[in-house]
Amino acid sequence: MSTARDMLCDTASAVFAEAATAGIAPVEAAGFALLLVPEADGGFGGDWGDLNAVLKIAGVMAPDLPVAEHILSGLGEMSPALHAAATVSLMAGAMEQALALSVEHVNTRQQFGRPLGKFQAVQQSLAVMACEVRAVDAAAGAMAARLDAAGFTDADFEIAAAKLRANRAVGVVTAIAHQVHGAIGFTQEYDLNRVTIPLMRWRGAHGNDAHWAGILGRQVASLGGRGLWETLTARAV
Amino acid sequence: MQDFALYPFDPPGDILALRTDLRAWLAINQPEGDIVERANCWASFDTGFSRALGAAGYIGMTLPARYGGGDRHPLERYVVIEELLAAGAPVGAHWIADRQTGPLILRYGSEEQRQRYLPGIARGELYACIGLSEPGAGSDLAAVRTTARETAEGWRISGQKIWTTGAHLSHVMLALVRTEEGSERNAGLSQFLVDLDTPGITIRPIIDMAGNHDFNEVFFDDALVPHGALVGERGQGWKQVTAELGLERSGPERYLSSHALFAALIDAAGADPDPAVAALIGELAAEMWTLRQLSMSTAAKLAAGEDPMVEASVVKELGNSFEQDMPRRIQAVVTSGWEDPDDLARLLRALLIASPSFSLRGGTREVIRGIIARGLGLR
């Protein structure tokens, strides 16, 4: 990661922490609407990789605030596909947080005289969850890379694939996170619901599974079996 | 928790030309074969094809030129193998030697071993098999009991390996055996390059549920191999094997080996597919695209000299599930009958039957998930 992106992420973490109690105002005041605006136009000149990194943090720290909408508003671009793309990054961050909370919980909570994480059944569940979280993170990163390489008018395949993959991970990730937490994870007080409820909401926002599966499926069908491979390899490496 | 940062897949050289040249070469040299052979194609042995592929410079690509290799970057090799798999080329004969035995010999082998084996591997003429599993050591690999005893004339190997894919078609086995008497678990193990024509070795077939002969039992009855057959450091076999398995688990074969079925589904669906079929194609495409990103990132991490043990396990777990579920999900939405003669039906039947092995070979699903859990900081 670049130094500029590290600094951006540090700023985002501090601002989103404040926003968690103060609302969207600190995000607006910090100028996040300028993130994607070119430097020549007085903006930050950030790329989609930067946006992905910032929104992953927002997905952890400020999942209930319209951070993605605010940043995209700076572009003056209201394309539904871009909102879907931004949502994938939020989902990737929220899933990382659900996994981190789950790992911490099972390493701390003791039952039958040992931490839950010592039980193979729990280990196997968390491994399944981790695979989904890694997949969504990879999808978000590759989608951002395509947006940077080709611009948002030619990233339709990647946005569709990434949103669909992220949607499909939501059920597994939220179910396992709650299962390994037991009753404490079902309380309003405990932090898990702060990411799992947004994940449930985001699955249906800006295109649910059926929406993107239909679009992507018809696009791939029009390519033909060999055409799919040729298209995949032509679009990335 | 270990750092899972994504690594950019950025191979040197002209990758477009590499793909274009290989596709043109395959158009001429890939045998027509049966469509079913194109699925699970890294189990399809075709020695003529392997020799031609080696002669064209597509095997042993990352080995140094002084051993007959191509001096190419590991990510250039990655591009070549994903093209071969996507085309369903019969790469089974040289697959193991090219993927793991060659690189392991280069890393740990003696100069004599490198000169003896690597040029043949790179020509696509010398094939290898993996001697790990034993009757009492499957998922529990550290329970290996086959022994090698040092004598004046060389090492005497006794014991049995099982589930050895391609032993009957291979020239050499890279075997993990116990060299230190009284040692237990993962201590006291060493690796040997065992020429399979050595007296005292017996290979017997095991026919799998698809009716194929891939597996074998290999018996060692006081088989004498030279002192120079020891690979790397005596007693360090476990460490070497672990590195070898990293090569085995992360490659594109973990999500591309059934690509022929997906392609057949897409072709059968036509340009205006039934909504349920379109949805399934969309889901499979999204999963395949994501797996490709994960696999490429893992390959890039490996190429950067890092150890992607956990990432490789994530690729294997997700890739196995993708490939294992694919025929089941396709069967649920298409009208193909079990005995139908069309490509889609035949591929579907073949992969439904083959797919239970996907989450067994190269480490069972349960073992792989255990490795991932350890990477998460559990245990």
Short mmCIF file of N, CA, C and O in Angstrom, two decimals, chain B residues 60 62-64 66-68 94-122 126-130 171-175 191-195 228-233 239-241 243-245 247:
data_model
loop_
_atom_site.label_atom_id
_atom_site.label_comp_id
_atom_site.label_asym_id
_atom_site.label_seq_id
_atom_site.Cartn_x
_atom_site.Cartn_y
_atom_site.Cartn_z
N GLY B 60 8.70 -26.95 -17.32
CA GLY B 60 9.94 -26.56 -16.64
C GLY B 60 10.30 -25.11 -16.92
O GLY B 60 11.47 -24.73 -16.93
N THR B 62 10.21 -22.42 -15.27
CA THR B 62 10.90 -21.62 -14.25
C THR B 62 12.27 -22.19 -13.89
O THR B 62 13.01 -21.59 -13.12
N LEU B 63 12.60 -23.37 -14.44
CA LEU B 63 13.91 -23.96 -14.14
C LEU B 63 15.00 -23.18 -14.89
O LEU B 63 14.75 -22.62 -15.96
N PRO B 64 16.22 -23.17 -14.34
CA PRO B 64 17.32 -22.49 -15.03
C PRO B 64 17.63 -23.16 -16.37
O PRO B 64 17.47 -24.37 -16.53
N ARG B 66 20.40 -23.90 -17.60
CA ARG B 66 21.47 -24.92 -17.55
C ARG B 66 20.92 -26.30 -17.21
O ARG B 66 21.60 -27.31 -17.39
N TYR B 67 19.71 -26.37 -16.73
CA TYR B 67 19.06 -27.68 -16.50
C TYR B 67 17.96 -27.93 -17.52
O TYR B 67 17.07 -28.75 -17.30
N GLY B 68 18.00 -27.21 -18.62
CA GLY B 68 17.00 -27.43 -19.66
C GLY B 68 15.74 -26.62 -19.49
O GLY B 68 14.78 -26.76 -20.24
N HIS B 94 2.95 -35.01 -17.23
CA HIS B 94 4.07 -34.22 -16.69
C HIS B 94 3.66 -33.34 -15.52
O HIS B 94 4.49 -32.62 -14.97
N TRP B 95 2.37 -33.36 -15.15
CA TRP B 95 1.81 -32.35 -14.24
C TRP B 95 2.56 -32.24 -12.92
O TRP B 95 2.99 -31.18 -12.49
N ILE B 96 2.72 -33.39 -12.25
CA ILE B 96 3.33 -33.38 -10.91
C ILE B 96 4.81 -33.01 -10.99
O ILE B 96 5.32 -32.23 -10.20
N ALA B 97 5.50 -33.55 -11.99
CA ALA B 97 6.93 -33.25 -12.13
C ALA B 97 7.14 -31.77 -12.38
O ALA B 97 8.04 -31.14 -11.82
N ASP B 98 6.30 -31.20 -13.24
CA ASP B 98 6.43 -29.78 -13.59
C ASP B 98 6.04 -28.89 -12.41
O ASP B 98 6.69 -27.90 -12.12
N ARG B 99 4.95 -29.25 -11.73
CA ARG B 99 4.42 -28.39 -10.68
C ARG B 99 5.26 -28.42 -9.41
O ARG B 99 5.54 -27.37 -8.82
N GLN B 100 5.63 -29.61 -8.95
CA GLN B 100 6.25 -29.64 -7.64
C GLN B 100 7.57 -30.39 -7.55
O GLN B 100 8.46 -29.97 -6.82
N THR B 101 7.71 -31.51 -8.29
CA THR B 101 8.94 -32.28 -8.12
C THR B 101 10.15 -31.51 -8.66
O THR B 101 11.19 -31.42 -8.00
N GLY B 102 10.00 -30.92 -9.84
CA GLY B 102 11.09 -30.13 -10.43
C GLY B 102 11.52 -28.98 -9.52
O GLY B 102 12.70 -28.88 -9.16
N PRO B 103 10.56 -28.12 -9.12
CA PRO B 103 10.94 -27.02 -8.22
C PRO B 103 11.57 -27.50 -6.91
O PRO B 103 12.48 -26.87 -6.39
N LEU B 104 11.07 -28.65 -6.39
CA LEU B 104 11.64 -29.14 -5.13
C LEU B 104 13.07 -29.63 -5.33
O LEU B 104 13.95 -29.39 -4.50
N ILE B 105 13.32 -30.30 -6.46
CA ILE B 105 14.69 -30.77 -6.75
C ILE B 105 15.62 -29.56 -6.91
O ILE B 105 16.74 -29.55 -6.41
N LEU B 106 15.12 -28.53 -7.58
CA LEU B 106 15.95 -27.34 -7.76
C LEU B 106 16.29 -26.71 -6.41
O LEU B 106 17.41 -26.29 -6.16
N ARG B 107 15.32 -26.70 -5.50
CA ARG B 107 15.52 -26.01 -4.22
C ARG B 107 16.33 -26.83 -3.24
O ARG B 107 17.21 -26.32 -2.56
N TYR B 108 16.05 -28.12 -3.16
CA TYR B 108 16.68 -28.93 -2.12
C TYR B 108 17.64 -29.99 -2.67
O TYR B 108 18.41 -30.57 -1.92
N GLY B 109 17.55 -30.30 -3.96
CA GLY B 109 18.30 -31.42 -4.50
C GLY B 109 19.78 -31.13 -4.65
O GLY B 109 20.23 -29.98 -4.64
N SER B 110 20.56 -32.22 -4.82
CA SER B 110 21.99 -32.09 -5.06
C SER B 110 22.22 -31.72 -6.52
O SER B 110 21.32 -31.84 -7.36
N GLU B 111 23.43 -31.29 -6.84
CA GLU B 111 23.76 -30.96 -8.23
C GLU B 111 23.56 -32.19 -9.13
O GLU B 111 23.04 -32.10 -10.23
N GLU B 112 23.95 -33.35 -8.60
CA GLU B 112 23.80 -34.58 -9.37
C GLU B 112 22.32 -34.87 -9.66
O GLU B 112 21.95 -35.24 -10.77
N GLN B 113 21.48 -34.67 -8.65
CA GLN B 113 20.04 -34.90 -8.85
C GLN B 113 19.46 -33.90 -9.85
O GLN B 113 18.63 -34.27 -10.69
N ARG B 114 19.89 -32.67 -9.76
CA ARG B 114 19.38 -31.67 -10.71
C ARG B 114 19.73 -32.07 -12.13
O ARG B 114 18.89 -32.01 -13.03
N GLN B 115 20.98 -32.48 -12.34
CA GLN B 115 21.39 -32.82 -13.71
C GLN B 115 20.72 -34.11 -14.19
O GLN B 115 20.45 -34.27 -15.38
N ARG B 116 20.46 -34.98 -13.24
CA ARG B 116 19.88 -36.27 -13.61
C ARG B 116 18.39 -36.15 -13.98
O ARG B 116 17.92 -36.81 -14.89
N TYR B 117 17.66 -35.31 -13.25
CA TYR B 117 16.20 -35.30 -13.43
C TYR B 117 15.65 -34.07 -14.17
O TYR B 117 14.67 -34.18 -14.90
N LEU B 118 16.20 -32.90 -13.92
CA LEU B 118 15.53 -31.70 -14.40
C LEU B 118 15.43 -31.60 -15.93
O LEU B 118 14.37 -31.21 -16.44
N PRO B 119 16.50 -31.95 -16.69
CA PRO B 119 16.34 -31.82 -18.16
C PRO B 119 15.22 -32.70 -18.71
O PRO B 119 14.45 -32.26 -19.57
N GLY B 120 15.07 -33.91 -18.18
CA GLY B 120 14.01 -34.80 -18.64
C GLY B 120 12.63 -34.28 -18.28
O GLY B 120 11.67 -34.39 -19.05
N ILE B 121 12.54 -33.68 -17.08
CA ILE B 121 11.27 -33.07 -16.67
C ILE B 121 10.90 -31.95 -17.64
O ILE B 121 9.77 -31.86 -18.12
N ALA B 122 11.89 -31.10 -17.95
CA ALA B 122 11.61 -29.95 -18.81
C ALA B 122 11.28 -30.38 -20.25
O ALA B 122 10.56 -29.67 -20.96
N LEU B 126 10.07 -37.03 -18.47
CA LEU B 126 10.32 -37.70 -17.20
C LEU B 126 9.22 -37.33 -16.23
O LEU B 126 9.01 -36.15 -15.94
N TYR B 127 8.49 -38.34 -15.77
CA TYR B 127 7.29 -38.09 -14.96
C TYR B 127 7.50 -38.55 -13.52
O TYR B 127 8.20 -39.52 -13.26
N ALA B 128 6.84 -37.85 -12.61
CA ALA B 128 7.04 -38.11 -11.19
C ALA B 128 5.71 -38.35 -10.48
O ALA B 128 4.66 -37.90 -10.95
N CYS B 129 5.78 -39.06 -9.38
CA CYS B 129 4.61 -39.23 -8.53
C CYS B 129 4.99 -38.88 -7.10
O CYS B 129 6.17 -38.73 -6.77
N ILE B 130 3.97 -38.74 -6.27
CA ILE B 130 4.16 -38.23 -4.90
C ILE B 130 3.96 -39.36 -3.91
O ILE B 130 2.87 -39.92 -3.81
N HIS B 171 8.34 -42.28 -13.75
CA HIS B 171 9.70 -42.80 -13.70
C HIS B 171 10.28 -42.73 -12.29
O HIS B 171 11.13 -43.53 -11.93
N VAL B 172 9.81 -41.74 -11.54
CA VAL B 172 10.43 -41.53 -10.23
C VAL B 172 9.36 -41.12 -9.23
O VAL B 172 8.36 -40.50 -9.59
N MET B 173 9.58 -41.56 -7.98
CA MET B 173 8.70 -41.13 -6.88
C MET B 173 9.50 -40.27 -5.92
O MET B 173 10.63 -40.60 -5.58
N LEU B 174 8.91 -39.16 -5.50
CA LEU B 174 9.49 -38.39 -4.42
C LEU B 174 8.80 -38.85 -3.14
O LEU B 174 7.63 -38.54 -2.91
N ALA B 175 9.54 -39.66 -2.37
CA ALA B 175 8.91 -40.37 -1.24
C ALA B 175 9.33 -39.77 0.09
O ALA B 175 10.50 -39.41 0.28
N GLN B 191 13.24 -37.12 2.60
CA GLN B 191 12.70 -37.34 1.25
C GLN B 191 13.73 -38.03 0.36
O GLN B 191 14.92 -37.72 0.42
N PHE B 192 13.24 -38.93 -0.48
CA PHE B 192 14.09 -39.65 -1.43
C PHE B 192 13.50 -39.58 -2.83
O PHE B 192 12.28 -39.64 -3.00
N LEU B 193 14.40 -39.49 -3.80
CA LEU B 193 14.00 -39.66 -5.20
C LEU B 193 14.24 -41.12 -5.55
O LEU B 193 15.39 -41.57 -5.64
N VAL B 194 13.15 -41.85 -5.71
CA VAL B 194 13.25 -43.29 -5.92
C VAL B 194 12.88 -43.62 -7.36
O VAL B 194 11.73 -43.40 -7.79
N ASP B 195 13.86 -44.15 -8.12
CA ASP B 195 13.55 -44.59 -9.48
C ASP B 195 12.64 -45.81 -9.38
O ASP B 195 12.94 -46.77 -8.67
N GLY B 228 22.97 -41.24 -3.00
CA GLY B 228 22.62 -39.96 -3.65
C GLY B 228 21.14 -39.77 -3.88
O GLY B 228 20.73 -38.75 -4.44
N ALA B 229 20.31 -40.74 -3.46
CA ALA B 229 18.86 -40.58 -3.66
C ALA B 229 18.22 -39.72 -2.57
O ALA B 229 17.08 -39.27 -2.73
N LEU B 230 18.93 -39.50 -1.48
CA LEU B 230 18.41 -38.64 -0.41
C LEU B 230 18.29 -37.20 -0.94
O LEU B 230 19.22 -36.69 -1.55
N VAL B 231 17.15 -36.58 -0.71
CA VAL B 231 16.93 -35.21 -1.19
C VAL B 231 17.03 -34.23 -0.03
O VAL B 231 16.34 -34.39 0.98
N GLY B 232 17.89 -33.25 -0.20
CA GLY B 232 18.00 -32.23 0.84
C GLY B 232 18.65 -32.79 2.08
O GLY B 232 19.51 -33.67 2.01
N GLU B 233 18.18 -32.34 3.23
CA GLU B 233 18.84 -32.69 4.47
C GLU B 233 18.14 -33.87 5.12
O GLU B 233 16.91 -33.91 5.20
N LYS B 239 9.71 -30.49 6.74
CA LYS B 239 9.79 -29.09 6.32
C LYS B 239 9.74 -28.99 4.79
O LYS B 239 9.05 -28.13 4.23
N GLN B 240 10.47 -29.90 4.14
CA GLN B 240 10.52 -29.86 2.67
C GLN B 240 9.15 -30.20 2.06
O GLN B 240 8.72 -29.59 1.09
N VAL B 241 8.48 -31.18 2.66
CA VAL B 241 7.16 -31.58 2.17
C VAL B 241 6.15 -30.44 2.32
O VAL B 241 5.31 -30.20 1.46
N ALA B 243 6.71 -27.28 2.22
CA ALA B 243 6.95 -26.31 1.15
C ALA B 243 6.37 -26.84 -0.17
O ALA B 243 5.77 -26.09 -0.95
N GLU B 244 6.53 -28.15 -0.38
CA GLU B 244 6.04 -28.77 -1.62
C GLU B 244 4.51 -28.67 -1.70
O GLU B 244 3.94 -28.41 -2.76
N LEU B 245 3.85 -28.86 -0.56
CA LEU B 245 2.38 -28.81 -0.57
C LEU B 245 1.86 -27.41 -0.87
O LEU B 245 0.78 -27.25 -1.43
N LEU B 247 3.09 -25.52 -3.08
CA LEU B 247 3.06 -25.49 -4.55
C LEU B 247 1.84 -26.25 -5.07
O LEU B 247 1.29 -25.93 -6.11
#
